[in-house]
Short mmCIF file of C-alpha atoms and ligand atoms in Angstrom, two decimals:
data_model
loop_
_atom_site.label_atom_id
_atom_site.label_comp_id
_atom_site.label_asym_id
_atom_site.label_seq_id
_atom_site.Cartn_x
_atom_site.Cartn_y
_atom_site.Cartn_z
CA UNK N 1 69.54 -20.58 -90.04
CA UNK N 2 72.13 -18.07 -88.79
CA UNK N 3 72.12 -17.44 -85.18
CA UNK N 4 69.90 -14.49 -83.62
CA UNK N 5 70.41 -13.12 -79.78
CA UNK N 6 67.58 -11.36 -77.95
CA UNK N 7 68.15 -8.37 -75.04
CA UNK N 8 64.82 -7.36 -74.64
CA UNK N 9 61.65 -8.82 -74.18
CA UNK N 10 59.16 -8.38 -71.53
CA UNK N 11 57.89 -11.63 -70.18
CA UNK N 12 54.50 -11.12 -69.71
CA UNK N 13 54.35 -9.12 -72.96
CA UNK N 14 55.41 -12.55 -74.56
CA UNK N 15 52.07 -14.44 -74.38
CA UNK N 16 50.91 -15.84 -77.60
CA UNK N 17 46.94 -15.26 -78.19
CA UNK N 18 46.52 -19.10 -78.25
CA UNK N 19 48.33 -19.30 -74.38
CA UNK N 20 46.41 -16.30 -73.62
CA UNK N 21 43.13 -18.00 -74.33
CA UNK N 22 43.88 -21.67 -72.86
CA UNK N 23 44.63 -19.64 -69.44
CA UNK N 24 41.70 -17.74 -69.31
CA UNK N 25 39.80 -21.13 -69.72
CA UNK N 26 41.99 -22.26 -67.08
CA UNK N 27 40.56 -19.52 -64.51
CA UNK N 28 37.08 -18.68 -66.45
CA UNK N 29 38.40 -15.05 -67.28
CA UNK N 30 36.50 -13.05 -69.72
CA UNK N 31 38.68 -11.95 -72.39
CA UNK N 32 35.89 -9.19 -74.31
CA UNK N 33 38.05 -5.97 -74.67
CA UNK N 34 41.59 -7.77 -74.23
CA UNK N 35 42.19 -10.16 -76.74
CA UNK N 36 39.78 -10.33 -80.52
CA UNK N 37 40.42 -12.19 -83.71
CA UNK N 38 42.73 -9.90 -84.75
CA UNK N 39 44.88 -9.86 -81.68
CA UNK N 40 45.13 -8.25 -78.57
CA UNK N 41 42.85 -4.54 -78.25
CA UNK N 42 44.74 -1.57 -77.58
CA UNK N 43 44.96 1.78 -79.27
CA UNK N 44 47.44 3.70 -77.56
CA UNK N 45 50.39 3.49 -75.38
CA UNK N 46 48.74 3.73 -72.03
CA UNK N 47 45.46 1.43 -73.30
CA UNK N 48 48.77 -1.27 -74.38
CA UNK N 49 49.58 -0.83 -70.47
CA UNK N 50 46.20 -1.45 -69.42
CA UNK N 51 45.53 -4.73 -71.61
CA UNK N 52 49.11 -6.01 -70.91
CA UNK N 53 48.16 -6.10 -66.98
CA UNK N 54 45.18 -7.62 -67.78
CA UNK N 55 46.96 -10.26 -69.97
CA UNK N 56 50.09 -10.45 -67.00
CA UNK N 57 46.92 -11.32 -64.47
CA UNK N 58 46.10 -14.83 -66.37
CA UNK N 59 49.85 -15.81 -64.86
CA UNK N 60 48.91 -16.61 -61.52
CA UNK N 61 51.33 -19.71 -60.43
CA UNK N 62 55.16 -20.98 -60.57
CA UNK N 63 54.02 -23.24 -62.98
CA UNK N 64 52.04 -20.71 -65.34
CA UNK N 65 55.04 -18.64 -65.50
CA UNK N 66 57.47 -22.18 -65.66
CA UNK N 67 55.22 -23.09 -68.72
CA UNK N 68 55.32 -19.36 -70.27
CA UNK N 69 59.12 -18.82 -70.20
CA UNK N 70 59.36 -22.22 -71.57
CA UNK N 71 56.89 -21.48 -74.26
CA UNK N 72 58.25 -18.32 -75.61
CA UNK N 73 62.20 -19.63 -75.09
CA UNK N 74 61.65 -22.93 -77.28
CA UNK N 75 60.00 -20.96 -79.74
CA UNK N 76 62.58 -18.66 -80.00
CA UNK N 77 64.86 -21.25 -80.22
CA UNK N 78 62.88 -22.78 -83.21
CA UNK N 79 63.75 -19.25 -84.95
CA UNK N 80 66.85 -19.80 -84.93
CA UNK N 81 67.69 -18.11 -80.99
CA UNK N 82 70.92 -18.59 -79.03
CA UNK N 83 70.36 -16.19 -76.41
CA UNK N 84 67.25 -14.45 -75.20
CA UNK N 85 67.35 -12.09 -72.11
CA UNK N 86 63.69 -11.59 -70.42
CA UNK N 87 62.76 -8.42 -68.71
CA UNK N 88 60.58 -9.74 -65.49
CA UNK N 89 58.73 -7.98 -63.30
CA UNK N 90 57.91 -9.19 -59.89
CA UNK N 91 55.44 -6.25 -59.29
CA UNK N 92 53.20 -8.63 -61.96
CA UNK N 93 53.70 -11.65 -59.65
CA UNK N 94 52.77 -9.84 -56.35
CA UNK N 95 49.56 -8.56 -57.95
CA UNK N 96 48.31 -12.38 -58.35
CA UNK N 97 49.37 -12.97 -54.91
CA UNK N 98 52.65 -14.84 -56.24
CA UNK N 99 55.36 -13.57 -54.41
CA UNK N 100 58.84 -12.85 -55.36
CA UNK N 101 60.83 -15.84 -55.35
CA UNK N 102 58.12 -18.16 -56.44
CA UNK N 103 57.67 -15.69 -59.33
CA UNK N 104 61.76 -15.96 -60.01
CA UNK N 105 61.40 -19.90 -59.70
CA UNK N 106 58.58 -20.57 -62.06
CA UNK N 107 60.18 -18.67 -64.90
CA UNK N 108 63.73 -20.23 -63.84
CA UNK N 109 62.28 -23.60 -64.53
CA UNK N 110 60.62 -22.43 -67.79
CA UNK N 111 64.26 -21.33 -68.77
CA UNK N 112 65.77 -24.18 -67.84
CA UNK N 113 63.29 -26.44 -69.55
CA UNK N 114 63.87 -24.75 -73.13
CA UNK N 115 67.66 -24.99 -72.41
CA UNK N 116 67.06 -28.40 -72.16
CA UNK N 117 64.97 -28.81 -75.16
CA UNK N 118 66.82 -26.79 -77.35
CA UNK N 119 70.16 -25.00 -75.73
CA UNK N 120 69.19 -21.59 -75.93
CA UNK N 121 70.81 -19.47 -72.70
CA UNK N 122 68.31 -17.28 -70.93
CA UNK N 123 69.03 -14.45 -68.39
CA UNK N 124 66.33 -12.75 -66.24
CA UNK N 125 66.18 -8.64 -66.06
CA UNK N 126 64.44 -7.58 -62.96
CA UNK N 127 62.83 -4.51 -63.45
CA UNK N 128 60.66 -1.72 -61.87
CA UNK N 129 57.80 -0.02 -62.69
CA UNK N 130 57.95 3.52 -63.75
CA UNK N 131 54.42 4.85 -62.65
CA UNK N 132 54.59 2.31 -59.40
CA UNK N 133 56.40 5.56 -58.07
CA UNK N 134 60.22 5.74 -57.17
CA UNK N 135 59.22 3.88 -53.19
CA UNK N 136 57.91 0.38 -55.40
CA UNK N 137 61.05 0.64 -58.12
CA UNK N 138 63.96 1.16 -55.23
CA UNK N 139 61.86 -1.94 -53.73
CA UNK N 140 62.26 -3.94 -56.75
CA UNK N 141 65.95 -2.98 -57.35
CA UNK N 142 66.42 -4.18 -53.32
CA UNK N 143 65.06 -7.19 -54.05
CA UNK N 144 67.05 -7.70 -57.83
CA UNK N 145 70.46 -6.44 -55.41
CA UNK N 146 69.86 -9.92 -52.93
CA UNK N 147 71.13 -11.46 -56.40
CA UNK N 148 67.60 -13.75 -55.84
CA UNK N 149 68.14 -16.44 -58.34
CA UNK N 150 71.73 -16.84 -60.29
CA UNK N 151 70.00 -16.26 -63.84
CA UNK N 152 69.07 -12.87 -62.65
CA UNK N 153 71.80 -10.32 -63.96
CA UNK N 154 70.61 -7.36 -64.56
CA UNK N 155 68.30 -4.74 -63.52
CA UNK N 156 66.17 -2.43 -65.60
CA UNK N 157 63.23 0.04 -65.57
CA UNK N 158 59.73 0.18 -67.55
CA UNK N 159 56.63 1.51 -67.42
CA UNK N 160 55.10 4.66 -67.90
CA UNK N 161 57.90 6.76 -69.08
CA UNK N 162 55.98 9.94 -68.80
CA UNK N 163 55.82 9.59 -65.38
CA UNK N 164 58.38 11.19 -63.45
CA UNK N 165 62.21 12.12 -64.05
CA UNK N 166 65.07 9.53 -64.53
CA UNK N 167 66.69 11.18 -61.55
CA UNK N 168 63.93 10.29 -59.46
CA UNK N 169 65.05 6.60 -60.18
CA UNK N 170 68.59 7.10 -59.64
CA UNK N 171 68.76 5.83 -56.19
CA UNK N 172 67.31 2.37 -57.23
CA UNK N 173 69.93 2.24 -60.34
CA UNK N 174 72.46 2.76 -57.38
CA UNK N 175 71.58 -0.10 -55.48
CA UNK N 176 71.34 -2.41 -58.60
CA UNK N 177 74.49 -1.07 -59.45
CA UNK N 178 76.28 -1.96 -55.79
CA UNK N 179 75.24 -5.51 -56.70
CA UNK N 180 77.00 -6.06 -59.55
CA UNK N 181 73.48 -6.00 -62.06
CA UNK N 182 73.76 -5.07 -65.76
CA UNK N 183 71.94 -1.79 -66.12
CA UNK N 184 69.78 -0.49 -68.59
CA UNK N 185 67.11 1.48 -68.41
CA UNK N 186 63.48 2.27 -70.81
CA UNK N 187 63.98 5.90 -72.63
CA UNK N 188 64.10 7.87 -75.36
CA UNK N 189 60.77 5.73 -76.32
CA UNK N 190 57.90 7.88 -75.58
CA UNK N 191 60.36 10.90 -74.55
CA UNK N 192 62.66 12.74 -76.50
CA UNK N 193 66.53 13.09 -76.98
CA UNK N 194 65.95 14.57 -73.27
CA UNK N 195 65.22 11.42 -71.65
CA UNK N 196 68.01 9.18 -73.52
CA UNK N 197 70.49 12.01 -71.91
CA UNK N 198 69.36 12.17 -68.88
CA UNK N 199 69.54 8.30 -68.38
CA UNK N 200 73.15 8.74 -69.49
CA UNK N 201 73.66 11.52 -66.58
CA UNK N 202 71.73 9.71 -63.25
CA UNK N 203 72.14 5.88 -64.44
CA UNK N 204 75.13 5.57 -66.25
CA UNK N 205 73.91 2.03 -68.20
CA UNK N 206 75.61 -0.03 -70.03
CA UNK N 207 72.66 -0.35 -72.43
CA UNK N 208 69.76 1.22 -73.47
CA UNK N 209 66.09 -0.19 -73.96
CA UNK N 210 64.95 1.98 -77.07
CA UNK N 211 67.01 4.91 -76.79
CA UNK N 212 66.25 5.65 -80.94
CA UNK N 213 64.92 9.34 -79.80
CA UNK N 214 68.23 9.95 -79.47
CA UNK N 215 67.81 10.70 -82.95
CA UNK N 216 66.71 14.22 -82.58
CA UNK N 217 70.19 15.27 -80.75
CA UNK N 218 72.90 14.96 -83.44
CA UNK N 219 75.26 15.92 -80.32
CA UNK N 220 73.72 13.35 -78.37
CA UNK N 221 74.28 10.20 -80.99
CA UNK N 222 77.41 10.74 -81.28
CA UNK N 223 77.49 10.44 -77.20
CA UNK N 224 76.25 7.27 -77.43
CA UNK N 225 78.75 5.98 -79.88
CA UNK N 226 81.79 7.65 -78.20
CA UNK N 227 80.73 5.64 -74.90
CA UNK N 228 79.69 2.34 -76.66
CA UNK N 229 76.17 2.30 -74.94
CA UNK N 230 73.89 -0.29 -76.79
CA UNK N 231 70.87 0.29 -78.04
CA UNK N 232 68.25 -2.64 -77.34
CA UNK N 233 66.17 -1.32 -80.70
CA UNK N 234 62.37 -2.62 -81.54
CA UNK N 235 61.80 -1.28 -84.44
CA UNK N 236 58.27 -3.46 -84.80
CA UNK N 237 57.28 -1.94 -81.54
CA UNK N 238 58.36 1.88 -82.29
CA UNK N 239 55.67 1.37 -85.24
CA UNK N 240 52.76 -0.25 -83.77
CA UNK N 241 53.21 2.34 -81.12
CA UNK N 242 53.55 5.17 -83.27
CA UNK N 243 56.55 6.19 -81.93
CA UNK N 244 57.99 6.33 -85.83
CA UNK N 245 55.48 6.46 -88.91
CA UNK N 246 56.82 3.61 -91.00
CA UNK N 247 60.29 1.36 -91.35
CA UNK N 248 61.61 3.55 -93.98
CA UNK N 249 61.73 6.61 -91.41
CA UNK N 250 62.87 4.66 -88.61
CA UNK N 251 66.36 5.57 -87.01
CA UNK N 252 67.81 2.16 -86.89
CA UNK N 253 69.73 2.52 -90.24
CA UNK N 254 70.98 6.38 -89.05
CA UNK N 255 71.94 5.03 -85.61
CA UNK N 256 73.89 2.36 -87.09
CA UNK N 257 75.62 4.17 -89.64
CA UNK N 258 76.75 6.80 -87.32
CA UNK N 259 78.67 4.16 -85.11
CA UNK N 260 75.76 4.02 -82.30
CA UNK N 261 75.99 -0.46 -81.23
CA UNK N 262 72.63 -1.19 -82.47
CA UNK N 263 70.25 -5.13 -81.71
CA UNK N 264 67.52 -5.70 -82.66
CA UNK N 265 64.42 -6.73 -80.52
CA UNK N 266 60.86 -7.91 -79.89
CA UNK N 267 59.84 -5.81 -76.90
CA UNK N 268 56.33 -7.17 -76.53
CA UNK N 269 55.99 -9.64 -79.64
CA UNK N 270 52.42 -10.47 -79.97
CA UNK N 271 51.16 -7.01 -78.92
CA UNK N 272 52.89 -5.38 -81.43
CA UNK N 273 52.31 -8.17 -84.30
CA UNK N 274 55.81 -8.86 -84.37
CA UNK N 275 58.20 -12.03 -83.36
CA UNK N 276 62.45 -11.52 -83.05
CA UNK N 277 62.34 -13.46 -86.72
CA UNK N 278 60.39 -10.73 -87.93
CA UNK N 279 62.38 -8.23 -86.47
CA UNK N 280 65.59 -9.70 -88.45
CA UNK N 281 63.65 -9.78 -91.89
CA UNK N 282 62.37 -6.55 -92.08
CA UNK N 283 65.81 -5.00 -91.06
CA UNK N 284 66.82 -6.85 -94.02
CA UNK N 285 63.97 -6.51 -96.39
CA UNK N 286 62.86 -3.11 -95.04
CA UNK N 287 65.49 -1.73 -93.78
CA UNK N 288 68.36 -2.41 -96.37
CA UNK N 289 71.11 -4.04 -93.91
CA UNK N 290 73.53 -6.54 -95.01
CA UNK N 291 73.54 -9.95 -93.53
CA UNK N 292 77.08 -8.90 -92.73
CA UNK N 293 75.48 -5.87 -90.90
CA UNK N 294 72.83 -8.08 -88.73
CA UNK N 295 75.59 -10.58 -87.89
CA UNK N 296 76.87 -7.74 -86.69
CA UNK N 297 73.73 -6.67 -84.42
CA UNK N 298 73.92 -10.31 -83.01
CA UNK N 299 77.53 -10.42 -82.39
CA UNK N 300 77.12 -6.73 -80.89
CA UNK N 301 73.97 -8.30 -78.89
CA UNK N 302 76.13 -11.19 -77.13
CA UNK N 303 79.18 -9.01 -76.50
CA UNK N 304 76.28 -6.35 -74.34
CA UNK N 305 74.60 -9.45 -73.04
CA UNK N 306 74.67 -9.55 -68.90
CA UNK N 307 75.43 -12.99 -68.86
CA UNK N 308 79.04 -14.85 -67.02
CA UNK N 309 81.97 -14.28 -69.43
CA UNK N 310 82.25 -18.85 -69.67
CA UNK N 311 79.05 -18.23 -71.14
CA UNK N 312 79.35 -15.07 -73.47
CA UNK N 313 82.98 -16.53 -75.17
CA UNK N 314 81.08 -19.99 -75.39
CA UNK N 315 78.16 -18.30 -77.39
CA UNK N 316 80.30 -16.22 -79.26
CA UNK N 317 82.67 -18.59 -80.69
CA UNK N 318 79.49 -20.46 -81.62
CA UNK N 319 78.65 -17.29 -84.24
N1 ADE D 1 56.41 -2.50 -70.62
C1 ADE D 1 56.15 -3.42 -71.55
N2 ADE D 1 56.46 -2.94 -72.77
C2 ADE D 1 56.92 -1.69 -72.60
C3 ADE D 1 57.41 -0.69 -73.46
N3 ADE D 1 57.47 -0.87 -74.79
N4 ADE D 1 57.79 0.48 -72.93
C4 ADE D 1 57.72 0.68 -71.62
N5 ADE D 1 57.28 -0.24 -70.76
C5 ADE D 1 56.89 -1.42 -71.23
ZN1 ZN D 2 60.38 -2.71 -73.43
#
């Protein structure tokens, strides 16, 4: 199996159905409305919130979050995973009463125990919420900048991206930024060319999460190729979502071919019916790229990863 590296994945969107179901047994939760045969019930962007949260709220201990880090890491380790970055948000933890460092702890040991099992190298992404307001995401980028846990390296914001302007944030990217965090930041998702600009303007990131709506600003792609900013790309999520009717019209291949550093991504696997294997296959099968071309997405994956330099030339001499 040739080697795959993961930027972006939001914990708590990383629950398989079947660990969704054994911890709602664990705390007698109802899951009618949240989780059916066919997955987990959501029809639009802000109802995917909404049943995320409720799915985030069965994770209510260090050890729930130990055992779903190690969960999702040794499985993506099984598919053929190196390196796996996980956006977490301790907004999630403080509304089960968890608070931040025993949030940061639990998935640390999760991350250390499929390490153990299996090797792969995981990093932690704090991030803020978007709707939470400006007030909660400078909070969350205060406590990211007290460097809380060393596998925390990077700082990042998601949410409601409707909500608000990018400058509003721009004072919480500052303060992540003082403390030596990777940045990148959630746009040009659910907002246009607009948004993937002005996160370029007030953040200055190294990387992107989405950032394909960049797309409809020819001046703008080639922006984001003259400054090498990566693009953490989900294809699989961009169509459940509807951000992009089908693989065939999806901007990865344009991106990519215009010089933009493209990865590929999961986002929220089981939400969107979709797994970081899956990802790889149907940029192959669907998509038309070369293996040559998605050894090149890893490679360019590793190289953007916010991870100690030991560790980066370590995992890239093992590509
Ligand atoms: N939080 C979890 N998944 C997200 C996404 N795809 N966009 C913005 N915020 C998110
Ligand atoms: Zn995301």
């Amino acid at each position: 199996m040739r080697p795959k590296a993961e930027l972006h994945c939001h914990i708590e969107g990383a629950v398989a159905p079947e660990l969704a179901r054994a911890q709602a047994e664990k705390y007698g939760v109802d899951l009618t409305g949240v989780l059916d045969g066919e997955g987990y019930v959501w029809r639009d962007f802000t109802g995917f919130l909404a049943c995320y949260d409720r799915v985030a709220g069965l994770f209510r201990s260090e050890e729930d979050y130990a055992l779903l880090a190690e969960t999702y890491l040794t499985g993506l380790a099984e598919a053929g995973a190196i390196y796996s970055e996980i956006i977490v948000s301790p907004d999630h933890g403080a509304r089960v009463g968890l608070g931040p460092n025993a949030y940061l702890a639990g998935l640390a040991a999760g991350i250390g125990a499929a390490r153990d099992r299996t090797g792969i190298e995981g990093r932690m992404l704090v991030t803020g919420i978007r709707h939470l307001g400006a007030e909660a995401v400078v909070a969350a980028a205060r406590f990211a900048a007290t460097r809380p846990h060393p596998l925390v390296t990077g700082f990042n914001l998601a949410g409601e991206e409707r909500f608000g302007r990018v400058a509003d944030y721009a004072r919480a990217f500052d303060i992540a930024r003082d403390a030596g965090l990777g940045l990148t930041i959630h746009a040009g998702e659910l907002c246009g060319a607009a948004s993937v600009r002005d996160a370029l303007d007030h953040v200055r990131p190294a990387r992107i999460s989405h950032g394909v709506r960049a797309i409809e600003d020819a001046a703008l792609v080639e922006r984001l190729a003259d400054e090498g900013v990566v693009l953490e790309c989900c294809p699989g999520s961009n169509i459940a979502l509807g951000v992009f009717p089908s693989f065939a019209g999806h901007p990865l291949r344009a991106l990519h071919d215009r010089g933009v550093k493209v990865t590929l991504n999961s986002d929220d696997p089981p939400f969107f019916h979709t797994s970081l294997a899956r990802e790889y296959a149907v940029a192959a099968e669907e998509m038309g790229f070369s293996r040559g071309d998605i050894d090149g997405m890893t490679r360019t994956a590793i190289e953007a990863a916010f991870v100690e330099p030991s560790v980066k030339a370590r995992l890239l001499s093992s590509l």
